PDB file of C-alpha atoms and ligand atoms in Angstrom:
ATOM      1  CA  UNK A   1       9.612  17.863 -10.070  1.00 61.00           C
ATOM      2  CA  UNK A   2      10.140  16.781  -6.099  1.00 78.00           C
ATOM      3  CA  UNK A   3       8.229  13.616  -5.136  1.00 86.00           C
ATOM      4  CA  UNK A   4       6.099  14.102  -1.888  1.00 92.00           C
ATOM      5  CA  UNK A   5       3.746  11.464  -1.555  1.00 94.00           C
ATOM      6  CA  UNK A   6       3.319   7.691  -2.362  1.00 95.00           C
ATOM      7  CA  UNK A   7       0.263   6.885  -2.843  1.00 97.00           C
ATOM      8  CA  UNK A   8      -0.495   3.061  -2.520  1.00 98.00           C
ATOM      9  CA  UNK A   9      -3.105   0.185  -3.803  1.00 98.00           C
ATOM     10  CA  UNK A  10      -4.008  -2.335  -1.266  1.00 98.00           C
ATOM     11  CA  UNK A  11      -5.587  -5.308  -2.386  1.00 98.00           C
ATOM     12  CA  UNK A  12      -2.393  -7.382  -4.521  1.00 98.00           C
ATOM     13  CA  UNK A  13       0.111  -4.117  -3.792  1.00 98.00           C
ATOM     14  CA  UNK A  14       0.292  -4.222   0.249  1.00 98.00           C
ATOM     15  CA  UNK A  15      -0.473  -7.749   0.649  1.00 98.00           C
ATOM     16  CA  UNK A  16      -1.763 -10.655  -1.021  1.00 97.00           C
ATOM     17  CA  UNK A  17      -5.295 -10.123  -0.395  1.00 98.00           C
ATOM     18  CA  UNK A  18      -6.899 -12.054  -3.096  1.00 97.00           C
ATOM     19  CA  UNK A  19      -6.999 -15.230  -1.458  1.00 97.00           C
ATOM     20  CA  UNK A  20      -8.844 -14.109   1.432  1.00 97.00           C
ATOM     21  CA  UNK A  21     -11.410 -12.077  -0.602  1.00 98.00           C
ATOM     22  CA  UNK A  22     -12.185 -15.380  -2.352  1.00 98.00           C
ATOM     23  CA  UNK A  23     -12.463 -17.599   0.784  1.00 98.00           C
ATOM     24  CA  UNK A  24     -14.614 -14.918   2.190  1.00 98.00           C
ATOM     25  CA  UNK A  25     -16.864 -14.874  -1.257  1.00 98.00           C
ATOM     26  CA  UNK A  26     -17.273 -18.316  -0.934  1.00 98.00           C
ATOM     27  CA  UNK A  27     -18.166 -18.474   2.443  1.00 98.00           C
ATOM     28  CA  UNK A  28     -21.005 -16.340   1.924  1.00 98.00           C
ATOM     29  CA  UNK A  29     -21.952 -18.016  -1.408  1.00 98.00           C
ATOM     30  CA  UNK A  30     -22.466 -21.391   0.914  1.00 98.00           C
ATOM     31  CA  UNK A  31     -24.016 -19.507   4.196  1.00 98.00           C
ATOM     32  CA  UNK A  32     -26.480 -17.778   1.702  1.00 98.00           C
ATOM     33  CA  UNK A  33     -27.824 -21.260   0.508  1.00 97.00           C
ATOM     34  CA  UNK A  34     -25.949 -20.396  -3.607  1.00 98.00           C
ATOM     35  CA  UNK A  35     -24.438 -22.912  -4.810  1.00 97.00           C
ATOM     36  CA  UNK A  36     -21.978 -20.348  -6.491  1.00 98.00           C
ATOM     37  CA  UNK A  37     -17.916 -21.690  -6.375  1.00 98.00           C
ATOM     38  CA  UNK A  38     -15.463 -19.182  -7.456  1.00 98.00           C
ATOM     39  CA  UNK A  39     -12.530 -21.049  -8.114  1.00 98.00           C
ATOM     40  CA  UNK A  40      -9.403 -19.234  -8.406  1.00 97.00           C
ATOM     41  CA  UNK A  41      -9.330 -19.734 -12.644  1.00 97.00           C
ATOM     42  CA  UNK A  42     -12.933 -18.323 -12.301  1.00 98.00           C
ATOM     43  CA  UNK A  43     -12.129 -15.616  -9.984  1.00 98.00           C
ATOM     44  CA  UNK A  44      -8.466 -14.300 -12.415  1.00 96.00           C
ATOM     45  CA  UNK A  45     -11.854 -13.577 -14.987  1.00 97.00           C
ATOM     46  CA  UNK A  46     -13.893 -11.851 -12.301  1.00 98.00           C
ATOM     47  CA  UNK A  47     -11.169  -9.781 -11.274  1.00 97.00           C
ATOM     48  CA  UNK A  48     -11.601  -7.458 -14.082  1.00 95.00           C
ATOM     49  CA  UNK A  49     -14.412  -6.512 -12.584  1.00 96.00           C
ATOM     50  CA  UNK A  50     -13.335  -3.916  -9.484  1.00 96.00           C
ATOM     51  CA  UNK A  51     -15.297  -3.867  -6.779  1.00 96.00           C
ATOM     52  CA  UNK A  52     -16.551  -7.064  -4.732  1.00 97.00           C
ATOM     53  CA  UNK A  53     -20.289  -6.044  -5.179  1.00 97.00           C
ATOM     54  CA  UNK A  54     -19.784  -5.303  -8.719  1.00 97.00           C
ATOM     55  CA  UNK A  55     -18.092  -8.325  -9.563  1.00 98.00           C
ATOM     56  CA  UNK A  56     -20.733 -10.521  -7.914  1.00 98.00           C
ATOM     57  CA  UNK A  57     -23.887  -8.337 -10.029  1.00 98.00           C
ATOM     58  CA  UNK A  58     -21.462  -9.064 -12.960  1.00 98.00           C
ATOM     59  CA  UNK A  59     -21.302 -12.884 -11.976  1.00 98.00           C
ATOM     60  CA  UNK A  60     -24.695 -12.787 -11.422  1.00 98.00           C
ATOM     61  CA  UNK A  61     -25.393 -11.678 -15.028  1.00 98.00           C
ATOM     62  CA  UNK A  62     -23.135 -13.888 -16.586  1.00 97.00           C
ATOM     63  CA  UNK A  63     -24.327 -16.492 -15.672  1.00 98.00           C
ATOM     64  CA  UNK A  64     -28.030 -15.225 -15.357  1.00 98.00           C
ATOM     65  CA  UNK A  65     -29.304 -15.521 -11.520  1.00 97.00           C
ATOM     66  CA  UNK A  66     -32.350 -13.289 -10.319  1.00 95.00           C
ATOM     67  CA  UNK A  67     -33.055 -11.655  -6.868  1.00 95.00           C
ATOM     68  CA  UNK A  68     -29.507 -11.733  -6.414  1.00 97.00           C
ATOM     69  CA  UNK A  69     -28.901  -8.919  -3.455  1.00 98.00           C
ATOM     70  CA  UNK A  70     -25.354  -8.074  -4.020  1.00 98.00           C
ATOM     71  CA  UNK A  71     -25.407  -5.374  -1.478  1.00 98.00           C
ATOM     72  CA  UNK A  72     -26.586  -7.827   1.501  1.00 98.00           C
ATOM     73  CA  UNK A  73     -23.827  -9.998  -0.063  1.00 98.00           C
ATOM     74  CA  UNK A  74     -21.244  -7.547  -0.257  1.00 98.00           C
ATOM     75  CA  UNK A  75     -21.746  -6.730   3.880  1.00 98.00           C
ATOM     76  CA  UNK A  76     -21.843  -9.839   4.721  1.00 98.00           C
ATOM     77  CA  UNK A  77     -18.563 -11.021   2.505  1.00 98.00           C
ATOM     78  CA  UNK A  78     -16.471  -8.237   4.269  1.00 98.00           C
ATOM     79  CA  UNK A  79     -17.504  -9.615   7.560  1.00 98.00           C
ATOM     80  CA  UNK A  80     -15.997 -12.465   6.470  1.00 98.00           C
ATOM     81  CA  UNK A  81     -13.134 -11.141   5.330  1.00 98.00           C
ATOM     82  CA  UNK A  82     -12.696  -8.525   8.651  1.00 98.00           C
ATOM     83  CA  UNK A  83     -12.985 -11.478  10.565  1.00 98.00           C
ATOM     84  CA  UNK A  84      -9.502 -13.091   8.467  1.00 97.00           C
ATOM     85  CA  UNK A  85      -7.522  -9.588   9.721  1.00 98.00           C
ATOM     86  CA  UNK A  86      -5.448 -11.100  12.599  1.00 96.00           C
ATOM     87  CA  UNK A  87      -2.245 -10.106  12.966  1.00 95.00           C
ATOM     88  CA  UNK A  88      -0.189 -13.110  12.037  1.00 93.00           C
ATOM     89  CA  UNK A  89      -3.127 -14.428   9.482  1.00 93.00           C
ATOM     90  CA  UNK A  90      -2.393 -11.854   6.670  1.00 96.00           C
ATOM     91  CA  UNK A  91       1.141  -9.945   6.455  1.00 97.00           C
ATOM     92  CA  UNK A  92       2.791  -7.689   3.707  1.00 98.00           C
ATOM     93  CA  UNK A  93       4.125  -8.019   0.591  1.00 97.00           C
ATOM     94  CA  UNK A  94       7.896  -8.079   0.740  1.00 93.00           C
ATOM     95  CA  UNK A  95       9.728  -5.098   0.778  1.00 92.00           C
ATOM     96  CA  UNK A  96       6.664  -2.887   1.435  1.00 95.00           C
ATOM     97  CA  UNK A  97       7.065  -2.541   5.137  1.00 96.00           C
ATOM     98  CA  UNK A  98      10.364  -1.317   5.051  1.00 91.00           C
ATOM     99  CA  UNK A  99       9.162   1.498   2.020  1.00 92.00           C
ATOM    100  CA  UNK A 100       6.635   3.517   4.005  1.00 94.00           C
ATOM    101  CA  UNK A 101       9.452   3.374   7.513  1.00 93.00           C
ATOM    102  CA  UNK A 102      11.927   5.125   5.025  1.00 89.00           C
ATOM    103  CA  UNK A 103       9.452   7.037   3.274  1.00 90.00           C
ATOM    104  CA  UNK A 104       8.058   8.102   6.732  1.00 92.00           C
ATOM    105  CA  UNK A 105      11.504   8.912   7.583  1.00 89.00           C
ATOM    106  CA  UNK A 106      12.513  10.678   4.472  1.00 86.00           C
ATOM    107  CA  UNK A 107       9.172  13.496   5.520  1.00 90.00           C
ATOM    108  CA  UNK A 108       7.385  12.115   2.502  1.00 92.00           C
ATOM    109  CA  UNK A 109       3.056  11.796   2.620  1.00 96.00           C
ATOM    110  CA  UNK A 110       1.928   8.262   2.539  1.00 97.00           C
ATOM    111  CA  UNK A 111      -1.849   7.624   1.146  1.00 98.00           C
ATOM    112  CA  UNK A 112      -4.147   4.861   0.094  1.00 98.00           C
ATOM    113  CA  UNK A 113      -5.936   4.981  -3.051  1.00 98.00           C
ATOM    114  CA  UNK A 114      -8.161   1.572  -3.449  1.00 98.00           C
ATOM    115  CA  UNK A 115     -11.123   0.342  -4.402  1.00 97.00           C
ATOM    116  CA  UNK A 116     -12.108  -2.130  -1.797  1.00 97.00           C
ATOM    117  CA  UNK A 117     -14.194  -1.024   1.648  1.00 96.00           C
ATOM    118  CA  UNK A 118     -12.581   1.038   4.304  1.00 97.00           C
ATOM    119  CA  UNK A 119     -13.334  -1.462   6.928  1.00 98.00           C
ATOM    120  CA  UNK A 120     -10.784  -4.382   5.071  1.00 98.00           C
ATOM    121  CA  UNK A 121      -8.759  -1.298   4.905  1.00 98.00           C
ATOM    122  CA  UNK A 122      -8.099  -0.636   8.602  1.00 98.00           C
ATOM    123  CA  UNK A 123      -8.298  -4.383   9.074  1.00 98.00           C
ATOM    124  CA  UNK A 124      -5.100  -5.084   7.204  1.00 98.00           C
ATOM    125  CA  UNK A 125      -3.052  -2.103   8.450  1.00 98.00           C
ATOM    126  CA  UNK A 126      -4.029  -2.945  11.882  1.00 98.00           C
ATOM    127  CA  UNK A 127      -3.143  -6.882  11.449  1.00 98.00           C
ATOM    128  CA  UNK A 128      -0.450  -5.980   9.888  1.00 98.00           C
ATOM    129  CA  UNK A 129       1.676  -3.182  10.909  1.00 98.00           C
ATOM    130  CA  UNK A 130      -0.057  -1.892  14.242  1.00 97.00           C
ATOM    131  CA  UNK A 131      -3.626  -0.429  15.606  1.00 95.00           C
ATOM    132  CA  UNK A 132      -2.257   3.295  15.271  1.00 96.00           C
ATOM    133  CA  UNK A 133      -0.650   2.517  11.752  1.00 98.00           C
ATOM    134  CA  UNK A 134      -3.500   3.965  10.049  1.00 98.00           C
ATOM    135  CA  UNK A 135      -2.257   7.528  10.850  1.00 98.00           C
ATOM    136  CA  UNK A 136       0.388   7.263   8.555  1.00 98.00           C
ATOM    137  CA  UNK A 137      -1.640   7.826   5.471  1.00 98.00           C
ATOM    138  CA  UNK A 138      -2.749  11.402   5.310  1.00 98.00           C
ATOM    139  CA  UNK A 139      -5.028  10.446   2.749  1.00 98.00           C
ATOM    140  CA  UNK A 140      -6.974   7.077   2.498  1.00 98.00           C
ATOM    141  CA  UNK A 141      -9.881   6.676   0.374  1.00 98.00           C
ATOM    142  CA  UNK A 142     -11.601   4.037  -0.909  1.00 98.00           C
ATOM    143  CA  UNK A 143     -14.336   2.414  -2.762  1.00 97.00           C
ATOM    144  CA  UNK A 144     -16.922   3.321  -0.403  1.00 97.00           C
ATOM    145  CA  UNK A 145     -15.838   7.265  -1.722  1.00 98.00           C
ATOM    146  CA  UNK A 146     -16.651   7.232  -5.422  1.00 98.00           C
ATOM    147  CA  UNK A 147     -18.854   6.445  -7.756  1.00 97.00           C
ATOM    148  CA  UNK A 148     -16.816   4.800  -9.843  1.00 97.00           C
ATOM    149  CA  UNK A 149     -14.097   1.942  -9.350  1.00 97.00           C
ATOM    150  CA  UNK A 150     -10.965   1.342 -11.025  1.00 98.00           C
ATOM    151  CA  UNK A 151      -9.632   1.680 -13.836  1.00 98.00           C
ATOM    152  CA  UNK A 152     -11.774   4.952 -13.228  1.00 98.00           C
ATOM    153  CA  UNK A 153      -9.244   7.647 -11.968  1.00 98.00           C
ATOM    154  CA  UNK A 154     -11.828   9.515  -9.331  1.00 98.00           C
ATOM    155  CA  UNK A 155     -10.158   7.858  -6.919  1.00 98.00           C
ATOM    156  CA  UNK A 156      -6.488   8.767  -7.517  1.00 98.00           C
ATOM    157  CA  UNK A 157      -8.250  12.258  -8.069  1.00 98.00           C
ATOM    158  CA  UNK A 158      -9.565  11.815  -4.407  1.00 98.00           C
ATOM    159  CA  UNK A 159      -6.533  11.466  -2.644  1.00 98.00           C
ATOM    160  CA  UNK A 160      -4.900  13.650  -4.894  1.00 98.00           C
ATOM    161  CA  UNK A 161      -7.252  16.683  -3.542  1.00 98.00           C
ATOM    162  CA  UNK A 162      -6.526  15.729   0.020  1.00 98.00           C
ATOM    163  CA  UNK A 163      -2.645  15.847  -0.318  1.00 98.00           C
ATOM    164  CA  UNK A 164      -3.118  19.082  -2.275  1.00 98.00           C
ATOM    165  CA  UNK A 165      -0.073  17.801  -4.939  1.00 97.00           C
ATOM    166  CA  UNK A 166       0.400  18.077  -8.229  1.00 96.00           C
ATOM    167  CA  UNK A 167       0.036  14.501  -9.375  1.00 96.00           C
ATOM    168  CA  UNK A 168       3.862  14.632 -10.732  1.00 92.00           C
ATOM    169  CA  UNK A 169       4.632  15.194  -7.712  1.00 92.00           C
ATOM    170  CA  UNK A 170       3.128  11.696  -6.063  1.00 94.00           C
ATOM    171  CA  UNK A 171       4.367   8.299  -7.066  1.00 93.00           C
ATOM    172  CA  UNK A 172       1.423   5.376  -7.264  1.00 96.00           C
ATOM    173  CA  UNK A 173       2.247   1.714  -6.389  1.00 96.00           C
ATOM    174  CA  UNK A 174      -0.204  -0.474  -8.064  1.00 98.00           C
ATOM    175  CA  UNK A 175      -0.548  -4.167  -8.932  1.00 97.00           C
ATOM    176  CA  UNK A 176      -3.039  -4.301 -11.337  1.00 97.00           C
ATOM    177  CA  UNK A 177      -3.956  -3.375 -15.222  1.00 97.00           C
ATOM    178  CA  UNK A 178      -6.867  -1.345 -13.985  1.00 98.00           C
ATOM    179  CA  UNK A 179      -5.550   0.105 -11.220  1.00 98.00           C
ATOM    180  CA  UNK A 180      -2.138   1.168 -13.653  1.00 98.00           C
ATOM    181  CA  UNK A 181      -5.073   2.761 -16.041  1.00 98.00           C
ATOM    182  CA  UNK A 182      -6.907   4.299 -12.873  1.00 98.00           C
ATOM    183  CA  UNK A 183      -3.388   5.942 -11.984  1.00 98.00           C
ATOM    184  CA  UNK A 184      -1.858   7.078 -15.219  1.00 97.00           C
ATOM    185  CA  UNK A 185      -5.686   8.097 -16.046  1.00 98.00           C
ATOM    186  CA  UNK A 186      -4.901  10.472 -13.176  1.00 98.00           C
ATOM    187  CA  UNK A 187      -1.749  11.597 -14.714  1.00 97.00           C
ATOM    188  CA  UNK A 188       0.749  10.209 -11.741  1.00 95.00           C
ATOM    189  CA  UNK A 189       3.700   8.528 -12.246  1.00 92.00           C
ATOM    190  CA  UNK A 190       2.922   4.580 -11.434  1.00 93.00           C
ATOM    191  CA  UNK A 191       5.216   1.309  -9.849  1.00 92.00           C
ATOM    192  CA  UNK A 192       3.808  -1.675 -10.736  1.00 93.00           C
ATOM    193  CA  UNK A 193       4.599  -5.462  -8.071  1.00 93.00           C
ATOM    194  CA  UNK A 194       2.551  -7.598  -9.978  1.00 94.00           C
ATOM    195  CA  UNK A 195       0.664  -9.687  -7.884  1.00 96.00           C
ATOM    196  CA  UNK A 196      -0.232 -13.980  -7.721  1.00 96.00           C
ATOM    197  CA  UNK A 197      -3.216 -12.804 -10.081  1.00 96.00           C
ATOM    198  CA  UNK A 198      -2.322 -10.205 -12.409  1.00 96.00           C
ATOM    199  CA  UNK A 199       0.986 -11.361 -13.843  1.00 93.00           C
ATOM    200  CA  UNK A 200      -1.181 -11.403 -17.076  1.00 93.00           C
ATOM    201  CA  UNK A 201      -1.893  -8.466 -17.246  1.00 95.00           C
ATOM    202  CA  UNK A 202      -0.977  -5.192 -19.538  1.00 94.00           C
ATOM    203  CA  UNK A 203       1.234  -2.882 -17.706  1.00 93.00           C
ATOM    204  CA  UNK A 204       1.886  -0.619 -20.588  1.00 93.00           C
ATOM    205  CA  UNK A 205       2.856   2.768 -19.622  1.00 92.00           C
ATOM    206  CA  UNK A 206       4.286   1.879 -15.924  1.00 91.00           C
ATOM    207  CA  UNK A 207       7.038   3.886 -15.225  1.00 85.00           C
ATOM    208  CA  UNK A 208       8.561   0.855 -13.297  1.00 83.00           C
ATOM    209  CA  UNK A 209       8.296  -3.185 -12.616  1.00 85.00           C
ATOM    210  CA  UNK A 210       9.392  -5.139 -10.313  1.00 85.00           C
ATOM    211  CA  UNK A 211       8.904  -8.517  -8.907  1.00 86.00           C
ATOM    212  CA  UNK A 212       8.858  -7.073  -5.305  1.00 87.00           C
ATOM    213  CA  UNK A 213       9.418  -3.554  -3.481  1.00 89.00           C
ATOM    214  CA  UNK A 214      12.198  -5.334  -1.758  1.00 82.00           C
ATOM    215  CA  UNK A 215      14.094  -6.638  -4.884  1.00 69.00           C
ATOM    216  CA  UNK A 216      13.912  -3.646  -7.121  1.00 61.00           C
ATOM    217  CA  UNK A 217      16.698  -4.898  -9.071  1.00 54.00           C
ATOM    218  CA  UNK A 218      14.487  -7.636 -10.409  1.00 45.00           C
ATOM    219  CA  UNK A 219      13.364  -5.573 -12.978  1.00 42.00           C
ATOM    220  CA  UNK A 220      10.677  -7.425 -15.480  1.00 41.00           C
ATOM    221  CA  UNK A 221      10.133  -3.840 -17.036  1.00 39.00           C
ATOM    222  CA  UNK A 222      12.950  -0.870 -17.250  1.00 44.00           C
ATOM    223  CA  UNK A 223      12.013   2.091 -18.674  1.00 46.00           C
ATOM    224  CA  UNK A 224      15.317   4.194 -18.404  1.00 43.00           C
ATOM    225  CA  UNK A 225      14.338   7.363 -18.899  1.00 44.00           C
ATOM    226  CA  UNK A 226      11.865   7.269 -15.749  1.00 44.00           C
ATOM    227  CA  UNK A 227      14.612   9.201 -13.597  1.00 41.00           C
ATOM    228  CA  UNK A 228      14.049  12.252 -15.312  1.00 34.00           C
ATOM    229  CA  UNK A 229      10.903  12.401 -16.124  1.00 43.00           C
ATOM    230  CA  UNK A 230       9.300  12.307 -12.500  1.00 44.00           C
ATOM    231  CA  UNK A 231      11.951  11.081  -9.658  1.00 51.00           C
ATOM    232  CA  UNK A 232      14.514  12.817  -7.758  1.00 56.00           C
ATOM    233  CA  UNK A 233      17.246  11.191  -6.437  1.00 61.00           C
ATOM    234  CA  UNK A 234      15.907  10.696  -2.898  1.00 63.00           C
ATOM    235  CA  UNK A 235      13.293   9.092  -4.526  1.00 66.00           C
ATOM    236  CA  UNK A 236      15.421   6.742  -6.494  1.00 64.00           C
ATOM    237  CA  UNK A 237      17.684   5.805  -3.596  1.00 66.00           C
ATOM    238  CA  UNK A 238      14.370   5.130  -1.971  1.00 68.00           C
ATOM    239  CA  UNK A 239      13.006   2.631  -4.564  1.00 68.00           C
ATOM    240  CA  UNK A 240      16.390   1.319  -4.864  1.00 60.00           C
ATOM    241  CA  UNK A 241      18.287   0.499  -1.631  1.00 51.00           C
ATOM    242  CA  UNK A 242      15.631  -1.771  -0.493  1.00 42.00           C
TER     243      UNK A 242
HETATM  244  C1  LIG B   1      -9.221  -4.603  -5.376  1.00 66.36           C
HETATM  245  C2  LIG B   1     -10.498  -4.978  -5.240  1.00 66.36           C
HETATM  246  C3  LIG B   1     -11.687  -5.401  -4.660  1.00 66.36           C
HETATM  247  C4  LIG B   1     -11.236  -6.805  -3.812  1.00 66.36           C
HETATM  248  C5  LIG B   1     -12.761  -6.984  -2.669  1.00 66.36           C
HETATM  249  O1  LIG B   1      -8.746  -3.974  -6.525  1.00 66.36           O
HETATM  250  O2  LIG B   1     -11.469  -5.307  -6.819  1.00 66.36           O
HETATM  251  O3  LIG B   1     -13.004  -5.803  -5.154  1.00 66.36           O
HETATM  252  O4  LIG B   1     -10.861  -7.556  -4.931  1.00 66.36           O
HETATM  253  O5  LIG B   1     -12.610  -6.265  -2.203  1.00 66.36           O
HETATM  254  P1  LIG B   1      -7.561  -2.875  -6.506  1.00 66.36           P
HETATM  255  P2  LIG B   1     -14.531  -5.080  -1.881  1.00 66.36           P
HETATM  256  O6  LIG B   1      -6.915  -3.311  -5.813  1.00 66.36           O
HETATM  257  O7  LIG B   1      -7.330  -2.378  -7.442  1.00 66.36           O
HETATM  258  O8  LIG B   1      -8.332  -1.858  -4.880  1.00 66.36           O
HETATM  259  O9  LIG B   1     -14.667  -6.616  -2.076  1.00 66.36           O
HETATM  260  O10 LIG B   1     -14.317  -4.627  -0.214  1.00 66.36           O
HETATM  261  O11 LIG B   1     -14.470  -4.893  -3.230  1.00 66.36           O
HETATM  262 MG1  LIG B   2      -4.449  -4.453  -6.272  1.00 66.36          MG
END
């Protein structure tokens, strides 16, 4: 089967954005007079709930807080976050831009499947790759397009529909167990590059686990039959020549 598209998660995969999300949450809480402070250890636990609004709702439940307007808090959090998406303030993870450029040259389609909000994706891509780079991606599906967030496969199924390809014709890039579960449930082979918050996640089922995309031989876990199951020689070259 020939691989025709590379599909990317955003947070943790394209860039280490979760610290910026955490800062944006905390700014929102402070501004709104809530005494919530999400430190790194707490945020690591809270990340098991995908989606910022859902994460705040889960936290409110956990501490028994009532009368929280999570949708309004989330809108404000998105404003704080997108305000941080300026050139130089955020960078793509190692190897990402190179892989995107090589995939484009090789004629592969690019796509995005994320739980975060569209404005955040636009801000990140624009700040890192330039204002026109969103057009590099033939499908961009976000948490605003789905009823259920990862680990539900809905977002990846939407991307497959947009592209018109079978799952085996695509390759997903993810950083988290929730994202991996979503991609696998959609039937798409998956490469994992663990991020600062997901190093301890369970990546069972991933086709490859790389430390970063520019060091594909720093393999934490290597499934030797991968090339035979999913990936053409062209894709192997793309992944391994970085
Ligand atoms: C990322 C998320 C998001 C971000 C915050 O997961 O779960 O919720 O933490 O963004 P993934 P929003 O990388 O699997 O897409 O506040 O916009 O949800
Ligand atoms: Mg992610």
